[in-house]
Amino acid sequence: MLTRRRMLALTAGVLSGAAVLPMLPVRAATGAAPVLRLGLLQFGTGAWEIAAMTALGLDAAYGVALAPQRFASNDAGRIAFQAGAVDAFLSDLLWAARVKAGGRDLVYLPFSSAEGAVMVRSDSPLRTVADLAGKRLGVSGGALDKSWLMLKAHAQAQAGLDLQTAAQPVFAAPPLLAAELEQGNLDAALLYWTFCARLAPKGFRPLISVEELVRGFGVPHEPTLVGYVFDGAFARANPQTVAAFARASRATKAALAGADPARTETAWAAARREMQAPDEATFAALKAGFIAGVPRLSPAEDEAAAAQLYAVLAKLGGERLVGPAAALPPGLFFAAERVAP
């Protein structure tokens, strides 16, 4: 029988270009930890971390058995997760909060606070957000993108400028906008951090970063807005597995950040194979961006900052952005004691 759950799994397999995973949970031998079926965006930053983790043997060292599955898009990963074809995948905090508020049982494990910036040419006369008036401004993610909403609110508060009408916003996919900016068809572009990093060695600079926008709303520290989203039933049944993965993830980030030079070299050599960095300058910029996004807040501080920013975004974007929950749903962030069966 072709149930909705099975149809979602089949769709996810088509979108990912990979074979559809079996609907029954994959499990290791009796007595061993369960296999964690982890969805990753093809060539995404999560794939960098997992490549480094396995190269260093940290998954095995912490007792985690991984079964990664690659997806061609975030939508494909979300479909696979909702169908039960993967136990966890990398996604953004707002999506996780919206789905949890809608009744889906899940937990969120922070991954990165790196976001993005408005990029311009290094020799551009544009210096402040007020200078965007009348300019061709590329915007990634659509009219409800959280960074765009914050940029509009910042421009209104700081310069009395309604960017929706005062500028010439162009909404499109990040690769297209980056290319248009390079070709001079845009004056500026609001891009995700990986595209900002790739543009930096080509003679571009940030006009304003998302981190600056966050601070402008009174949130002292940028929370981790990207994280591993775990199925709640899996997390409740296997809190030790999720906790072990969290420790392996932290240890991997520490290695990538240079905690141990010998391990750092090995970690980045493995990650680079996933990064599509054509030259040393691009590799260095991507590396620096990844390290800058490594979570530095305690779990409690991170959750508090996320709740602060969520309240701001709920006010800016309303139900169209965050769904029915005006506040961050309680119990969203992973804590072993919260999900114990």
CSV table of C-alpha atoms in Angstrom, one decimal:
chain,number,residue,atom,x,y,z
A,1,MET,CA,0.0,0.0,0.0
A,2,LEU,CA,1.4,3.4,-1.0
A,3,THR,CA,0.9,5.4,2.2
A,4,ARG,CA,1.7,9.1,2.5
A,5,ARG,CA,4.8,8.3,4.6
A,6,ARG,CA,6.0,5.9,1.9
A,7,MET,CA,5.3,8.4,-0.9
A,8,LEU,CA,7.3,11.1,1.0
A,9,ALA,CA,10.2,8.6,1.3
A,10,LEU,CA,10.1,7.8,-2.4
A,11,THR,CA,10.0,11.5,-3.3
A,12,ALA,CA,13.0,12.2,-1.0
A,13,GLY,CA,14.9,9.5,-2.8
A,14,VAL,CA,14.2,11.0,-6.2
A,15,LEU,CA,15.1,14.5,-5.1
A,16,SER,CA,18.3,13.3,-3.5
A,17,GLY,CA,19.4,11.2,-6.4
A,18,ALA,CA,20.1,8.4,-4.0
A,19,ALA,CA,18.5,5.0,-3.4
A,20,VAL,CA,15.5,5.2,-1.1
A,21,LEU,CA,16.4,4.0,2.4
A,22,PRO,CA,14.3,1.2,3.9
A,23,MET,CA,11.4,2.4,6.1
A,24,LEU,CA,12.4,0.2,9.0
A,25,PRO,CA,15.1,1.8,11.2
A,26,VAL,CA,18.6,0.6,10.5
A,27,ARG,CA,20.1,-1.0,13.6
A,28,ALA,CA,23.5,-2.3,14.4
A,29,ALA,CA,24.1,-5.8,15.9
A,30,THR,CA,22.2,-6.7,19.0
A,31,GLY,CA,23.7,-4.9,22.0
A,32,ALA,CA,25.4,-2.2,19.9
A,33,ALA,CA,24.3,1.4,19.6
A,34,PRO,CA,21.7,2.1,16.9
A,35,VAL,CA,22.9,3.3,13.6
A,36,LEU,CA,22.2,7.1,13.2
A,37,ARG,CA,20.8,7.7,9.8
A,38,LEU,CA,21.9,11.3,9.1
A,39,GLY,CA,20.7,13.4,6.2
A,40,LEU,CA,23.3,15.9,4.8
A,41,LEU,CA,23.1,18.4,2.0
A,42,GLN,CA,25.4,17.4,-0.8
A,43,PHE,CA,28.7,19.4,-0.3
A,44,GLY,CA,27.1,21.3,2.6
A,45,THR,CA,29.0,22.4,5.7
A,46,GLY,CA,27.5,19.4,7.6
A,47,ALA,CA,29.3,17.1,5.1
A,48,TRP,CA,32.6,18.9,5.9
A,49,GLU,CA,32.2,18.1,9.6
A,50,ILE,CA,31.2,14.5,9.1
A,51,ALA,CA,34.1,14.0,6.7
A,52,ALA,CA,36.5,15.4,9.3
A,53,MET,CA,34.8,13.4,12.1
A,54,THR,CA,35.2,10.0,10.3
A,55,ALA,CA,38.8,10.8,9.2
A,56,LEU,CA,39.7,11.4,12.8
A,57,GLY,CA,37.8,8.4,14.0
A,58,LEU,CA,35.8,10.5,16.4
A,59,ASP,CA,32.5,8.8,15.5
A,60,ALA,CA,33.9,5.4,16.6
A,61,ALA,CA,35.8,6.9,19.5
A,62,TYR,CA,32.5,8.3,21.0
A,63,GLY,CA,30.5,5.2,20.1
A,64,VAL,CA,28.5,6.6,17.2
A,65,ALA,CA,27.6,4.5,14.1
A,66,LEU,CA,26.7,6.8,11.3
A,67,ALA,CA,24.9,6.1,8.0
A,68,PRO,CA,25.0,9.4,6.1
A,69,GLN,CA,22.7,10.0,3.2
A,70,ARG,CA,23.2,12.9,0.8
A,71,PHE,CA,20.5,15.1,-0.5
A,72,ALA,CA,20.5,17.6,-3.4
A,73,SER,CA,18.4,20.2,-1.6
A,74,ASN,CA,17.2,21.2,1.9
A,75,ASP,CA,13.6,20.4,0.7
A,76,ALA,CA,14.7,16.8,-0.1
A,77,GLY,CA,16.2,16.4,3.4
A,78,ARG,CA,13.1,17.7,5.1
A,79,ILE,CA,10.9,15.4,3.1
A,80,ALA,CA,13.1,12.4,4.0
A,81,PHE,CA,13.0,13.4,7.7
A,82,GLN,CA,9.3,13.8,7.7
A,83,ALA,CA,8.9,10.5,6.1
A,84,GLY,CA,11.1,8.7,8.6
A,85,ALA,CA,13.8,7.8,6.1
A,86,VAL,CA,16.4,9.5,8.2
A,87,ASP,CA,16.7,10.0,12.0
A,88,ALA,CA,18.3,13.4,11.8
A,89,PHE,CA,19.4,16.0,9.3
A,90,LEU,CA,20.9,19.5,9.2
A,91,SER,CA,18.4,22.3,9.0
A,92,ASP,CA,17.7,25.8,10.4
A,93,LEU,CA,16.3,26.7,13.8
A,94,LEU,CA,13.2,28.4,12.5
A,95,TRP,CA,12.1,25.4,10.5
A,96,ALA,CA,12.6,23.1,13.5
A,97,ALA,CA,10.7,25.5,15.8
A,98,ARG,CA,7.8,25.8,13.4
A,99,VAL,CA,7.5,22.0,12.9
A,100,LYS,CA,7.7,21.4,16.6
A,101,ALA,CA,5.1,24.0,17.3
A,102,GLY,CA,2.9,22.3,14.7
A,103,GLY,CA,3.0,19.1,16.8
A,104,ARG,CA,6.0,17.1,15.4
A,105,ASP,CA,8.2,15.6,18.1
A,106,LEU,CA,11.8,16.7,17.5
A,107,VAL,CA,14.9,18.1,19.2
A,108,TYR,CA,17.5,20.5,17.9
A,109,LEU,CA,21.3,20.2,18.4
A,110,PRO,CA,23.2,23.4,17.6
A,111,PHE,CA,25.7,23.2,14.7
A,112,SER,CA,26.7,26.7,13.5
A,113,SER,CA,26.0,30.4,14.1
A,114,ALA,CA,27.5,31.5,10.8
A,115,GLU,CA,24.9,33.3,8.7
A,116,GLY,CA,25.8,35.8,6.0
A,117,ALA,CA,26.1,39.4,5.0
A,118,VAL,CA,25.3,42.0,2.4
A,119,MET,CA,28.3,41.9,0.0
A,120,VAL,CA,29.6,44.6,-2.3
A,121,ARG,CA,32.7,45.2,-4.4
A,122,SER,CA,35.7,46.2,-2.4
A,123,ASP,CA,35.8,49.5,-4.3
A,124,SER,CA,32.1,50.1,-4.0
A,125,PRO,CA,31.0,53.6,-2.8
A,126,LEU,CA,28.4,51.9,-0.7
A,127,ARG,CA,29.3,52.1,3.0
A,128,THR,CA,26.1,52.0,5.0
A,129,VAL,CA,22.6,50.5,4.7
A,130,ALA,CA,21.3,53.9,3.8
A,131,ASP,CA,23.4,53.8,0.7
A,132,LEU,CA,21.3,51.0,-0.7
A,133,ALA,CA,18.6,53.4,-1.6
A,134,GLY,CA,17.9,53.1,-5.4
A,135,LYS,CA,20.4,50.3,-5.7
A,136,ARG,CA,20.0,46.8,-7.2
A,137,LEU,CA,20.0,44.5,-4.2
A,138,GLY,CA,20.0,40.7,-4.5
A,139,VAL,CA,18.3,38.9,-1.7
A,140,SER,CA,18.7,35.1,-1.0
A,141,GLY,CA,15.9,33.1,0.4
A,142,GLY,CA,12.8,35.0,-0.7
A,143,ALA,CA,10.7,37.8,0.8
A,144,LEU,CA,10.3,36.0,4.1
A,145,ASP,CA,14.0,35.2,4.6
A,146,LYS,CA,14.9,36.0,8.2
A,147,SER,CA,18.1,37.9,7.2
A,148,TRP,CA,16.0,40.0,4.7
A,149,LEU,CA,13.4,40.8,7.4
A,150,MET,CA,16.2,41.9,9.8
A,151,LEU,CA,17.9,44.0,7.2
A,152,LYS,CA,14.6,45.8,6.3
A,153,ALA,CA,13.9,46.5,10.0
A,154,HIS,CA,17.5,47.7,10.5
A,155,ALA,CA,17.3,50.1,7.5
A,156,GLN,CA,13.9,51.4,8.7
A,157,ALA,CA,15.2,52.0,12.2
A,158,GLN,CA,18.6,53.4,11.4
A,159,ALA,CA,17.9,55.4,8.2
A,160,GLY,CA,14.1,55.6,7.9
A,161,LEU,CA,14.5,53.6,4.7
A,162,ASP,CA,12.0,51.1,3.4
A,163,LEU,CA,14.2,48.8,1.4
A,164,GLN,CA,11.2,47.1,-0.2
A,165,THR,CA,10.4,50.2,-2.2
A,166,ALA,CA,13.5,52.5,-1.8
A,167,ALA,CA,15.9,49.9,-3.1
A,168,GLN,CA,15.4,47.5,-6.1
A,169,PRO,CA,15.3,44.0,-4.4
A,170,VAL,CA,15.8,41.0,-6.6
A,171,PHE,CA,15.0,37.6,-5.1
A,172,ALA,CA,16.8,34.6,-6.4
A,173,ALA,CA,18.9,31.6,-5.6
A,174,PRO,CA,22.3,32.4,-3.9
A,175,PRO,CA,24.5,31.0,-6.8
A,176,LEU,CA,22.6,33.2,-9.3
A,177,LEU,CA,22.9,36.3,-7.1
A,178,ALA,CA,26.6,35.8,-6.5
A,179,ALA,CA,27.2,35.4,-10.2
A,180,GLU,CA,25.1,38.5,-11.0
A,181,LEU,CA,27.0,40.5,-8.3
A,182,GLU,CA,30.4,39.4,-9.8
A,183,GLN,CA,29.2,40.4,-13.3
A,184,GLY,CA,28.2,43.9,-12.0
A,185,ASN,CA,24.5,43.4,-12.6
A,186,LEU,CA,23.8,44.0,-8.9
A,187,ASP,CA,25.1,46.7,-6.6
A,188,ALA,CA,24.9,44.5,-3.5
A,189,ALA,CA,23.6,41.1,-2.5
A,190,LEU,CA,22.4,39.6,0.8
A,191,LEU,CA,24.0,36.1,0.7
A,192,TYR,CA,24.6,33.1,2.9
A,193,TRP,CA,28.0,32.9,4.5
A,194,THR,CA,29.6,30.3,2.2
A,195,PHE,CA,28.9,32.5,-0.8
A,196,CYS,CA,30.3,35.5,1.0
A,197,ALA,CA,33.5,33.6,1.7
A,198,ARG,CA,33.8,32.6,-1.9
A,199,LEU,CA,33.4,36.2,-3.0
A,200,ALA,CA,36.0,37.6,-0.6
A,201,PRO,CA,39.1,36.5,-2.5
A,202,LYS,CA,37.5,37.9,-5.7
A,203,GLY,CA,37.5,41.5,-4.4
A,204,PHE,CA,34.3,41.8,-2.4
A,205,ARG,CA,33.6,42.9,1.2
A,206,PRO,CA,30.7,42.9,3.6
A,207,LEU,CA,28.6,46.0,3.9
A,208,ILE,CA,26.9,44.7,7.0
A,209,SER,CA,26.8,41.2,8.4
A,210,VAL,CA,23.8,39.3,9.8
A,211,GLU,CA,25.7,39.1,13.1
A,212,GLU,CA,25.6,43.0,13.3
A,213,LEU,CA,21.9,42.9,12.5
A,214,VAL,CA,21.3,40.5,15.3
A,215,ARG,CA,23.2,42.7,17.8
A,216,GLY,CA,21.2,45.6,16.6
A,217,PHE,CA,18.1,44.0,18.0
A,218,GLY,CA,19.6,43.8,21.4
A,219,VAL,CA,20.6,40.1,21.2
A,220,PRO,CA,24.1,40.2,22.6
A,221,HIS,CA,25.3,36.9,21.0
A,222,GLU,CA,24.2,35.4,17.7
A,223,PRO,CA,22.6,32.0,18.4
A,224,THR,CA,23.3,28.9,16.4
A,225,LEU,CA,20.6,29.2,13.7
A,226,VAL,CA,21.6,26.0,12.0
A,227,GLY,CA,21.6,22.6,13.8
A,228,TYR,CA,21.0,18.9,13.6
A,229,VAL,CA,17.3,18.2,13.9
A,230,PHE,CA,16.6,14.8,15.5
A,231,ASP,CA,13.4,12.8,15.4
A,232,GLY,CA,11.9,13.1,18.9
A,233,ALA,CA,11.1,9.4,19.2
A,234,PHE,CA,14.6,8.4,18.1
A,235,ALA,CA,16.1,10.9,20.6
A,236,ARG,CA,13.9,9.7,23.5
A,237,ALA,CA,14.7,6.0,22.7
A,238,ASN,CA,18.4,6.7,22.2
A,239,PRO,CA,19.5,9.7,24.3
A,240,GLN,CA,22.9,8.3,24.8
A,241,THR,CA,23.4,8.0,21.0
A,242,VAL,CA,22.4,11.6,20.5
A,243,ALA,CA,24.6,12.8,23.4
A,244,ALA,CA,27.5,10.8,22.0
A,245,PHE,CA,27.0,12.4,18.6
A,246,ALA,CA,26.9,15.8,20.2
A,247,ARG,CA,30.3,15.1,21.9
A,248,ALA,CA,31.8,13.8,18.6
A,249,SER,CA,30.5,16.9,16.9
A,250,ARG,CA,32.1,19.2,19.5
A,251,ALA,CA,35.4,17.3,19.4
A,252,THR,CA,35.4,17.6,15.6
A,253,LYS,CA,34.8,21.3,15.7
A,254,ALA,CA,37.6,21.7,18.2
A,255,ALA,CA,40.0,19.8,15.9
A,256,LEU,CA,38.9,22.0,12.9
A,257,ALA,CA,39.4,25.1,15.0
A,258,GLY,CA,43.0,24.2,15.7
A,259,ALA,CA,42.9,22.6,19.1
A,260,ASP,CA,45.5,20.0,18.0
A,261,PRO,CA,47.6,21.1,15.0
A,262,ALA,CA,48.3,17.5,13.9
A,263,ARG,CA,44.6,16.5,14.0
A,264,THR,CA,43.6,19.9,12.5
A,265,GLU,CA,45.6,19.1,9.3
A,266,THR,CA,44.0,15.7,9.0
A,267,ALA,CA,40.5,17.1,9.7
A,268,TRP,CA,40.7,19.9,7.1
A,269,ALA,CA,42.3,17.6,4.5
A,270,ALA,CA,39.2,15.4,4.7
A,271,ALA,CA,36.8,18.4,4.8
A,272,ARG,CA,38.4,20.0,1.8
A,273,ARG,CA,37.4,17.1,-0.4
A,274,GLU,CA,33.8,18.2,0.3
A,275,MET,CA,34.3,21.9,0.0
A,276,GLN,CA,34.7,22.6,-3.8
A,277,ALA,CA,37.4,25.1,-3.0
A,278,PRO,CA,39.2,25.7,-6.3
A,279,ASP,CA,42.2,27.6,-4.8
A,280,GLU,CA,44.0,28.3,-1.5
A,281,ALA,CA,42.4,31.7,-1.0
A,282,THR,CA,38.9,30.3,-1.3
A,283,PHE,CA,39.8,27.4,1.0
A,284,ALA,CA,41.2,29.8,3.6
A,285,ALA,CA,38.1,32.0,3.4
A,286,LEU,CA,35.7,29.0,3.8
A,287,LYS,CA,37.8,27.6,6.6
A,288,ALA,CA,37.8,30.9,8.5
A,289,GLY,CA,34.0,31.2,8.0
A,290,PHE,CA,33.4,27.8,9.4
A,291,ILE,CA,35.5,28.3,12.4
A,292,ALA,CA,33.8,31.7,13.1
A,293,GLY,CA,30.5,29.9,13.2
A,294,VAL,CA,31.6,27.2,15.8
A,295,PRO,CA,29.2,27.5,18.8
A,296,ARG,CA,30.9,29.2,21.7
A,297,LEU,CA,27.9,29.7,24.0
A,298,SER,CA,26.9,27.2,26.7
A,299,PRO,CA,23.7,25.3,25.8
A,300,ALA,CA,21.7,27.4,28.2
A,301,GLU,CA,23.1,30.7,26.8
A,302,ASP,CA,22.5,29.5,23.2
A,303,GLU,CA,18.9,28.6,23.9
A,304,ALA,CA,18.3,31.9,25.7
A,305,ALA,CA,19.8,33.9,22.7
A,306,ALA,CA,17.7,31.8,20.3
A,307,ALA,CA,14.6,32.6,22.2
A,308,GLN,CA,15.4,36.3,22.1
A,309,LEU,CA,16.0,36.3,18.4
A,310,TYR,CA,13.0,34.1,17.7
A,311,ALA,CA,10.8,36.7,19.5
A,312,VAL,CA,12.2,39.4,17.2
A,313,LEU,CA,11.7,37.4,14.1
A,314,ALA,CA,8.1,36.4,15.2
A,315,LYS,CA,7.4,40.1,15.4
A,316,LEU,CA,8.9,40.9,12.1
A,317,GLY,CA,7.6,38.0,10.0
A,318,GLY,CA,4.5,37.0,11.9
A,319,GLU,CA,2.8,33.7,11.5
A,320,ARG,CA,3.9,33.4,7.8
A,321,LEU,CA,7.5,33.1,9.0
A,322,VAL,CA,7.2,31.2,12.4
A,323,GLY,CA,3.9,29.5,12.2
A,324,PRO,CA,1.5,29.4,15.2
A,325,ALA,CA,4.2,29.8,17.9
A,326,ALA,CA,5.0,33.4,18.9
A,327,ALA,CA,7.7,32.1,21.2
A,328,LEU,CA,10.4,29.4,20.8
A,329,PRO,CA,8.8,26.1,21.7
A,330,PRO,CA,9.9,24.7,25.0
A,331,GLY,CA,12.1,21.6,24.9
A,332,LEU,CA,13.3,22.2,21.4
A,333,PHE,CA,17.1,22.2,22.3
A,334,PHE,CA,18.5,18.8,23.0
A,335,ALA,CA,19.2,17.8,26.6
A,336,ALA,CA,19.5,14.2,27.5
A,337,GLU,CA,17.4,14.6,30.6
A,338,ARG,CA,14.5,16.1,28.6
A,339,VAL,CA,14.2,13.2,26.1
A,340,ALA,CA,14.9,10.2,28.3
A,341,PRO,CA,12.2,7.6,27.9
